mmCIF file of C-alpha atoms in Angstrom:
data_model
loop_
_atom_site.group_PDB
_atom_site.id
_atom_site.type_symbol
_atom_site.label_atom_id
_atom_site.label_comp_id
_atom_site.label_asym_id
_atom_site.label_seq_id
_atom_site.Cartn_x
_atom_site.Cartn_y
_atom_site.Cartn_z
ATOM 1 C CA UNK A 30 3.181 3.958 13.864
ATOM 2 C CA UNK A 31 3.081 7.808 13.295
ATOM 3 C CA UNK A 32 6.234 9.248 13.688
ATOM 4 C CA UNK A 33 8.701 5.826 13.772
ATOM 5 C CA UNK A 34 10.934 4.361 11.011
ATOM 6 C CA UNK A 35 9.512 1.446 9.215
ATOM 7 C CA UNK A 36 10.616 -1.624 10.179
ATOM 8 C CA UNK A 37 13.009 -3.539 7.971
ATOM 9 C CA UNK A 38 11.398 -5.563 5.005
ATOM 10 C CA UNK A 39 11.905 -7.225 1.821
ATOM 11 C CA UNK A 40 9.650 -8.231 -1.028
ATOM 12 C CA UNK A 41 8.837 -8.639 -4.872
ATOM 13 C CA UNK A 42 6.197 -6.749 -6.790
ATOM 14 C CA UNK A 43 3.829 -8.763 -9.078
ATOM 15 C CA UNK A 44 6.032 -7.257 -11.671
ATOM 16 C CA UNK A 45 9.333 -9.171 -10.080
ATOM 17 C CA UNK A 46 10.670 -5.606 -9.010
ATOM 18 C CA UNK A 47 12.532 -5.690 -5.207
ATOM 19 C CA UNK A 48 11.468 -3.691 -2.647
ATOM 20 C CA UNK A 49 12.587 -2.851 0.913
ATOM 21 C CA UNK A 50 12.585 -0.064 3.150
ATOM 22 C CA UNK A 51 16.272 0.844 1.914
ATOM 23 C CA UNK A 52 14.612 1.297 -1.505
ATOM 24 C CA UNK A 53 11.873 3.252 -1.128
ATOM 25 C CA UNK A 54 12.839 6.334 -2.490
ATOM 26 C CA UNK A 55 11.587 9.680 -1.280
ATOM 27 C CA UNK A 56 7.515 10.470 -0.165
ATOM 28 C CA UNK A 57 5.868 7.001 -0.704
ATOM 29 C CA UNK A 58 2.053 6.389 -0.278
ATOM 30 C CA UNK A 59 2.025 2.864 1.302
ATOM 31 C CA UNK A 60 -1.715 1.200 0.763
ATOM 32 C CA UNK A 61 -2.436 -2.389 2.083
ATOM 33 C CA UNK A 62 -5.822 -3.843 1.215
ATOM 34 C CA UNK A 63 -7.577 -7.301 1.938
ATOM 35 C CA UNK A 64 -10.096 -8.949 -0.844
ATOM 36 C CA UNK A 65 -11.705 -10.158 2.024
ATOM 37 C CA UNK A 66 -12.079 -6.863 3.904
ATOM 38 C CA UNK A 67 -15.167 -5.273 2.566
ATOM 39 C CA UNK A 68 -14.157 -1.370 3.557
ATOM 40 C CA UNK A 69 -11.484 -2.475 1.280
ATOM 41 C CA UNK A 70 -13.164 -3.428 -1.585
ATOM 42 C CA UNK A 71 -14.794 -0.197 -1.244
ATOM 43 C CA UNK A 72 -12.025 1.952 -0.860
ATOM 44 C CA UNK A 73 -9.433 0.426 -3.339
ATOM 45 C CA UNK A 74 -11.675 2.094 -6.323
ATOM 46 C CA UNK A 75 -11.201 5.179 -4.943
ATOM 47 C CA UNK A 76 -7.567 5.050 -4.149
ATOM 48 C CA UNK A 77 -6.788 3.899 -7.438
ATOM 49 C CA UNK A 78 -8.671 6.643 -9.142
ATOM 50 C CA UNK A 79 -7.432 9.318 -6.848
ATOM 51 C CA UNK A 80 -3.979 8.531 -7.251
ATOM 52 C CA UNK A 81 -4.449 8.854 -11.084
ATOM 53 C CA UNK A 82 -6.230 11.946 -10.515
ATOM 54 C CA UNK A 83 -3.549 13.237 -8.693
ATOM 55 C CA UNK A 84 -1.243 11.720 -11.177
ATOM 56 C CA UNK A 85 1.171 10.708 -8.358
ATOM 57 C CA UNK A 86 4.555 8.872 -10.413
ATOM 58 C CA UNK A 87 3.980 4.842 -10.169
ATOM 59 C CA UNK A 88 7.252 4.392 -8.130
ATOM 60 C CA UNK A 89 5.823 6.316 -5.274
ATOM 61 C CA UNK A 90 2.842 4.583 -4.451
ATOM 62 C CA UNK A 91 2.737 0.454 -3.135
ATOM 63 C CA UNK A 92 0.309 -0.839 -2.653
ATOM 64 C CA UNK A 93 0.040 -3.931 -0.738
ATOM 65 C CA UNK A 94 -2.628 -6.729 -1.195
ATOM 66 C CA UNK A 95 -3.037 -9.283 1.834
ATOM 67 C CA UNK A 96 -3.945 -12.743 1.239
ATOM 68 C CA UNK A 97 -5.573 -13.939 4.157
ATOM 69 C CA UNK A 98 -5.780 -17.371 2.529
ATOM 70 C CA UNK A 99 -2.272 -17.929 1.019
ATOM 71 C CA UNK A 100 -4.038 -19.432 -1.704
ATOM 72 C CA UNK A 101 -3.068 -17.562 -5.174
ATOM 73 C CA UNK A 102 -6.692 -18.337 -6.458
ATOM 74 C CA UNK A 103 -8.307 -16.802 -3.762
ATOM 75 C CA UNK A 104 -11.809 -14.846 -4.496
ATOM 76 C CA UNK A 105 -10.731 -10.992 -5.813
ATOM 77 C CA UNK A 106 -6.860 -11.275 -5.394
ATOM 78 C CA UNK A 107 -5.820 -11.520 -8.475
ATOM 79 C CA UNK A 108 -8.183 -8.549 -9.432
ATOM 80 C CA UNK A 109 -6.718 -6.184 -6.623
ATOM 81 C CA UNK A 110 -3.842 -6.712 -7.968
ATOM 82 C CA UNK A 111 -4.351 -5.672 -11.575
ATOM 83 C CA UNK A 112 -6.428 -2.596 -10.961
ATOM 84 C CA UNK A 113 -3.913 -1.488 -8.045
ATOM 85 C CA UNK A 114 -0.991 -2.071 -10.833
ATOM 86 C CA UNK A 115 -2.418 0.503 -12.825
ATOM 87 C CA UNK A 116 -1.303 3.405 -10.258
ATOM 88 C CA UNK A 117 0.985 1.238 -8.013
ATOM 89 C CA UNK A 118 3.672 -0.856 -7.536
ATOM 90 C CA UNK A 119 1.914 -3.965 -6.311
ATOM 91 C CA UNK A 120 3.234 -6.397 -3.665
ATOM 92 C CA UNK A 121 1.448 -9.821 -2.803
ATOM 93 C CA UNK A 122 1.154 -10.671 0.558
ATOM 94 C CA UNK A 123 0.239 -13.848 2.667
ATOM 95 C CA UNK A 124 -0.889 -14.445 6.447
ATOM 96 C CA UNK A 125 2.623 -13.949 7.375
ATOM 97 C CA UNK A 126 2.239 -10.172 7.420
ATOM 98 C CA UNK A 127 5.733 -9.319 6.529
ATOM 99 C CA UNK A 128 4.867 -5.716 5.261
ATOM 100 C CA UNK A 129 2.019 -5.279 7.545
ATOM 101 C CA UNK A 130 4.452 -5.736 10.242
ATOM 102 C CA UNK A 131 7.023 -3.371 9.115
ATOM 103 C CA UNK A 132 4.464 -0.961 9.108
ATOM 104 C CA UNK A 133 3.041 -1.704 12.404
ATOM 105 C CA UNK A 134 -0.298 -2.172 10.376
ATOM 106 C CA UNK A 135 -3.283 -4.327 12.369
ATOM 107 C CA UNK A 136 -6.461 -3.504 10.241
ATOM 108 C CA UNK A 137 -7.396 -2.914 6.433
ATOM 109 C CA UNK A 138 -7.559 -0.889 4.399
ATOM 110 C CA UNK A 139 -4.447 1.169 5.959
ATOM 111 C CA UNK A 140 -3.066 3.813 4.173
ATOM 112 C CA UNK A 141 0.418 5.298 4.951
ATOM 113 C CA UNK A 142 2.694 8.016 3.940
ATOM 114 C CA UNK A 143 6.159 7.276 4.637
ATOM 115 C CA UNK A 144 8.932 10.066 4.342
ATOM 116 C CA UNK A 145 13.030 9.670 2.662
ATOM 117 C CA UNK A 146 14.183 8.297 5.930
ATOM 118 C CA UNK A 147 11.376 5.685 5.723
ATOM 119 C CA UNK A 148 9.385 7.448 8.722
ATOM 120 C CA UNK A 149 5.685 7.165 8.765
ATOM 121 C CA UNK A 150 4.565 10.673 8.494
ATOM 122 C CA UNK A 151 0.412 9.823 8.133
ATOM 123 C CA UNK A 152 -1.275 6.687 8.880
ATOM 124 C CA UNK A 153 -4.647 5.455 8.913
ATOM 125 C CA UNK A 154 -7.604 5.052 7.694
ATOM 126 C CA UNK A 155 -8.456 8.093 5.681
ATOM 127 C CA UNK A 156 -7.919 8.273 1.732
ATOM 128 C CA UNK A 157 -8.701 11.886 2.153
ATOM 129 C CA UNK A 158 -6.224 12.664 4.644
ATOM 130 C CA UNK A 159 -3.463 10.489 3.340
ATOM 131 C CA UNK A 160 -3.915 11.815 -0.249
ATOM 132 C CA UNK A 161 -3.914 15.882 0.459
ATOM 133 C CA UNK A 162 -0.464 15.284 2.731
ATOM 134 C CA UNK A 163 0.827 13.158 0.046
ATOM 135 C CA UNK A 164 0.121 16.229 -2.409
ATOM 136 C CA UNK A 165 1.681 18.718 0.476
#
C-alpha cells in the first residue's frame, strides 16, 4: 500500500537473476500483469514501449507476470514474458502470489513505484501516473 515498506520476498527472473526486497536497488517501477487479465493485455504494450521511451535502465523496472494457471504453457505467458524482458527484469509468478503479496497487490495490471528503502511511493492503476513520478 501507498506509503508502507514492501513486504519481504524472494524470487528468480526468467533470466535466473535473484531478487528480493533487500536487492532492489534505488527507484524501481514494479509492474505485475496477468495473460488472462484483458486490461492487461492492453496495457503491457504500452508499458513496455513507454519505458523504452523513457529509456528507464533495465535493472529498475520488474515486471511481474502472474500465472493464474501454474501451468508454464499457459495461453500468452510465455509471450508476456519476452516482450516485458525487453525493458524489464521479468519474474514468473504462480497462484501463490508471493510478489503480489509483498506488494499488497489484489488486481491487475498494478503498477508500483517503490523508493531505496523499498517503500511504495505510487501505486495503482495508472501507466501515466506511475511513469511521470518514476521520471520525477
Amino acid at each position: 500500500m501507498l506509503g508502507e515498506q514492501v513486504g519481504e520476498f524472494a524470487a528468480t527472473t526468467t533470466d535466473g537473476e535473484p531478487v528480493s526486497r533487500a536487492l532492489l536497488a534505488g527507484e524501481t517501477v514494479v509492474a505485475f500483469f496477468s495473460p488472462s487479465c484483458a486490461p492487461c493485455r492492453e496495457k503491457m504494450p504500452v508499458f513496455v514501449e513507454q519505458a523504452r521511451a523513457r529509456d528507464f535502465d533495465r535493472q529498475q523496472v520488474l515486471a511481474v507476470v502472474v500465472n493464474e494457471s501454474g501451468e508454464p504453457e499457459a495461453a500468452g505467458v510465455k509471450e508476456m514474458a519476452e516482450e516485458l524482458a525487453t525493458v524489464a527484469r521479468v519474474v514468473m509468478e504462480g497462484a501463490d502470489h508471493p510478489l503480489a503479496n509483498a506488494f499488497k497487490v489484489h488486481a491487475f495490471p498494478a503498477f508500483c513505484v517503490v523508493d531505496a528503502e523499498g517503500v511504495v511511493r505510487v501505486i495503482g492503476g495508472d501507466l501515466d501516473q506511475l511513469l511521470v513520478s518514476a521520471e520525477a
